[in-house]
Amino acid sequence: MKIVKNPKELQEICWDWRSKGFISGVVPTMGYLHEGHFSLLQAARKNCEKVVATIFVNPTQFGPNEDLDAYPRDIERDTRLAKEAGVDVLFTPEAGAMYSEDHSTWVEVPDLAKGLCASTRPTHFRGVATVVTKLLMLTMPRKAFFGQKDWQQLALIKRMVQDLDMPIEVISCPIIRESDGLAKSSRNVYLSDEERKQVPHIHMGLQHVNQLIADGERDVEKLRKAFTDYIGTNVALGKIDYAEFVHPERLTPINYVDEPTLLAVAVFMQKARLIDNLLLG
Ligand code: AMP
């Protein structure tokens, strides 16, 4: 596995692959890799002849009071895991190499960068869309792999790739969970022991709502109340940021569950804000 820090060097390697006709795949991450990331790397390894993994804690997707400096990092362990997953090139640029001082171009997908996580993180998705575009331009892959855990991000990237005619297939990978149901996340290290015991109930709350739908309930206000009550009882140390029933692709609100519906939620804990989602029905 080759480790590359220089964007231009990455571009040259990937250009060479492309000119030789290799099918390449990219897996963008912020590092501190866990089994969720690993599943994306495995999918890329299975579906592509050449695999690039990127590790970049992208400053432009963090708000002023967010955890950019505190974001967990362990590049040695990440390097070992990427190697184990069969990655060909691991790209680990410095922020200064990705953004020049006079950087002034931004990619925005306003329709999908509103509501849900954008309500508390208003500049987040502009940073995501911009860095993903840059990573796609540097790697020129045939396929790009993203996790369903960050559903809004995935929907937005799919739309961006479609709107801008990027010749890339976006492959979405299922959420990988701990054995008790908690969605794996680099930010789970922020949880206290007491919080860690409660947070599997976020996933159970989603399943509880799904069960109510299976039992015939369709009214979103009743379903939302059921979720809120469930979290209030079982995740006493948490506070709901949002619990939204939306169309899975357009992310527009749904009032009655008689069409494809995603329940997307975010819960504030002391130091972590956890997100999760479930396609209902
Ligand atoms: P991050 O490093 O958190 O920016 O995540 C990098 C990629 O891994 C994104 O496409 C995420 O959606 C994906 N990812 C993170 N956690 C999980 C998980 N538990 N299951 C599946 N994919 C995940």
Short mmCIF file of N, CA, C and O and ligand atoms in Angstrom, two decimals, residues 28-31 34 36-37 39-40 71 145-150 153 173-176 183-186, ligand 1:
data_model
loop_
_atom_site.label_atom_id
_atom_site.label_comp_id
_atom_site.label_asym_id
_atom_site.label_seq_id
_atom_site.Cartn_x
_atom_site.Cartn_y
_atom_site.Cartn_z
N PRO A 28 -13.92 7.85 0.73
CA PRO A 28 -13.54 9.01 1.53
C PRO A 28 -13.90 8.82 3.01
O PRO A 28 -15.02 8.39 3.32
N THR A 29 -12.96 9.12 3.90
CA THR A 29 -13.24 9.02 5.34
C THR A 29 -12.52 10.16 6.07
O THR A 29 -11.64 10.81 5.52
N MET A 30 -12.88 10.30 7.35
CA MET A 30 -12.13 11.21 8.22
C MET A 30 -11.24 10.42 9.17
O MET A 30 -10.73 10.96 10.14
N GLY A 31 -11.08 9.13 8.90
CA GLY A 31 -10.15 8.33 9.70
C GLY A 31 -10.74 7.86 11.02
O GLY A 31 -11.95 7.91 11.24
N HIS A 34 -13.25 2.31 11.80
CA HIS A 34 -13.95 1.24 12.52
C HIS A 34 -14.59 0.31 11.49
O HIS A 34 -14.41 0.52 10.27
N GLY A 36 -17.44 0.09 10.28
CA GLY A 36 -18.27 0.77 9.28
C GLY A 36 -17.43 1.17 8.08
O GLY A 36 -17.77 0.87 6.93
N HIS A 37 -16.30 1.83 8.37
CA HIS A 37 -15.37 2.19 7.29
C HIS A 37 -14.85 0.93 6.59
O HIS A 37 -14.71 0.89 5.37
N SER A 39 -16.19 -1.88 6.14
CA SER A 39 -17.15 -2.49 5.21
C SER A 39 -17.14 -1.76 3.87
O SER A 39 -17.31 -2.36 2.81
N LEU A 40 -16.93 -0.43 3.91
CA LEU A 40 -16.84 0.33 2.66
C LEU A 40 -15.57 -0.07 1.89
O LEU A 40 -15.59 -0.22 0.67
N TYR A 71 -11.42 16.00 17.21
CA TYR A 71 -11.86 14.82 16.45
C TYR A 71 -10.81 13.71 16.59
O TYR A 71 -9.62 13.95 16.40
N PHE A 145 -17.69 5.12 -2.68
CA PHE A 145 -18.43 4.35 -1.67
C PHE A 145 -18.74 5.22 -0.45
O PHE A 145 -17.84 5.85 0.11
N PHE A 146 -20.03 5.22 -0.07
CA PHE A 146 -20.46 6.02 1.08
C PHE A 146 -21.42 5.19 1.94
O PHE A 146 -22.11 4.31 1.43
N GLY A 147 -21.46 5.50 3.24
CA GLY A 147 -22.29 4.73 4.16
C GLY A 147 -23.68 5.34 4.34
O GLY A 147 -23.85 6.56 4.31
N GLN A 148 -24.65 4.48 4.53
CA GLN A 148 -26.03 4.94 4.75
C GLN A 148 -26.21 5.57 6.12
O GLN A 148 -27.22 6.19 6.40
N LYS A 149 -25.22 5.40 6.98
CA LYS A 149 -25.34 6.01 8.31
C LYS A 149 -25.50 7.52 8.17
O LYS A 149 -26.30 8.13 8.86
N ASP A 150 -24.74 8.11 7.24
CA ASP A 150 -24.85 9.55 6.99
C ASP A 150 -25.80 9.73 5.80
O ASP A 150 -25.37 10.09 4.70
N GLN A 153 -25.99 13.04 3.84
CA GLN A 153 -24.76 13.22 3.06
C GLN A 153 -24.82 12.37 1.79
O GLN A 153 -24.50 12.83 0.69
N CYS A 173 -23.57 1.88 1.13
CA CYS A 173 -23.31 0.68 1.94
C CYS A 173 -24.11 0.73 3.24
O CYS A 173 -24.24 1.81 3.84
N PRO A 174 -24.64 -0.42 3.68
CA PRO A 174 -25.51 -0.44 4.86
C PRO A 174 -24.79 -0.03 6.15
O PRO A 174 -23.57 -0.10 6.24
N ILE A 175 -25.59 0.36 7.13
CA ILE A 175 -25.04 0.79 8.43
C ILE A 175 -24.49 -0.42 9.18
O ILE A 175 -25.18 -1.43 9.33
N ILE A 176 -23.26 -0.31 9.64
CA ILE A 176 -22.67 -1.36 10.48
C ILE A 176 -22.86 -0.95 11.94
O ILE A 176 -22.59 0.20 12.31
N ALA A 183 -25.10 2.34 16.14
CA ALA A 183 -24.38 2.52 14.86
C ALA A 183 -22.93 2.88 15.16
O ALA A 183 -22.66 3.76 15.99
N LYS A 184 -22.01 2.19 14.51
CA LYS A 184 -20.59 2.48 14.74
C LYS A 184 -20.28 3.89 14.26
O LYS A 184 -20.77 4.31 13.21
N SER A 185 -19.48 4.58 15.05
CA SER A 185 -19.10 5.94 14.70
C SER A 185 -17.78 6.28 15.39
O SER A 185 -17.56 5.86 16.53
N SER A 186 -16.95 7.04 14.71
CA SER A 186 -15.70 7.48 15.33
C SER A 186 -16.00 8.29 16.59
O SER A 186 -15.22 8.30 17.54
P1 AMP B 1 -16.55 9.46 8.41
O1 AMP B 1 -15.15 9.02 8.60
O2 AMP B 1 -17.37 9.45 9.64
O3 AMP B 1 -16.66 10.75 7.62
O4 AMP B 1 -17.23 8.36 7.49
C1 AMP B 1 -16.66 7.98 6.27
C2 AMP B 1 -17.64 7.10 5.53
O5 AMP B 1 -17.92 5.95 6.31
C3 AMP B 1 -18.98 7.79 5.25
O6 AMP B 1 -19.44 7.41 3.96
C4 AMP B 1 -19.87 7.22 6.32
O7 AMP B 1 -21.23 7.21 5.98
C5 AMP B 1 -19.32 5.81 6.44
N1 AMP B 1 -19.67 5.23 7.75
C6 AMP B 1 -19.41 5.76 8.97
N2 AMP B 1 -19.93 4.97 9.93
C7 AMP B 1 -20.54 3.95 9.31
C8 AMP B 1 -21.27 2.80 9.75
N3 AMP B 1 -21.49 2.56 11.05
N4 AMP B 1 -21.75 1.94 8.83
C9 AMP B 1 -21.55 2.18 7.51
N5 AMP B 1 -20.86 3.23 7.02
C10 AMP B 1 -20.37 4.11 7.90
#
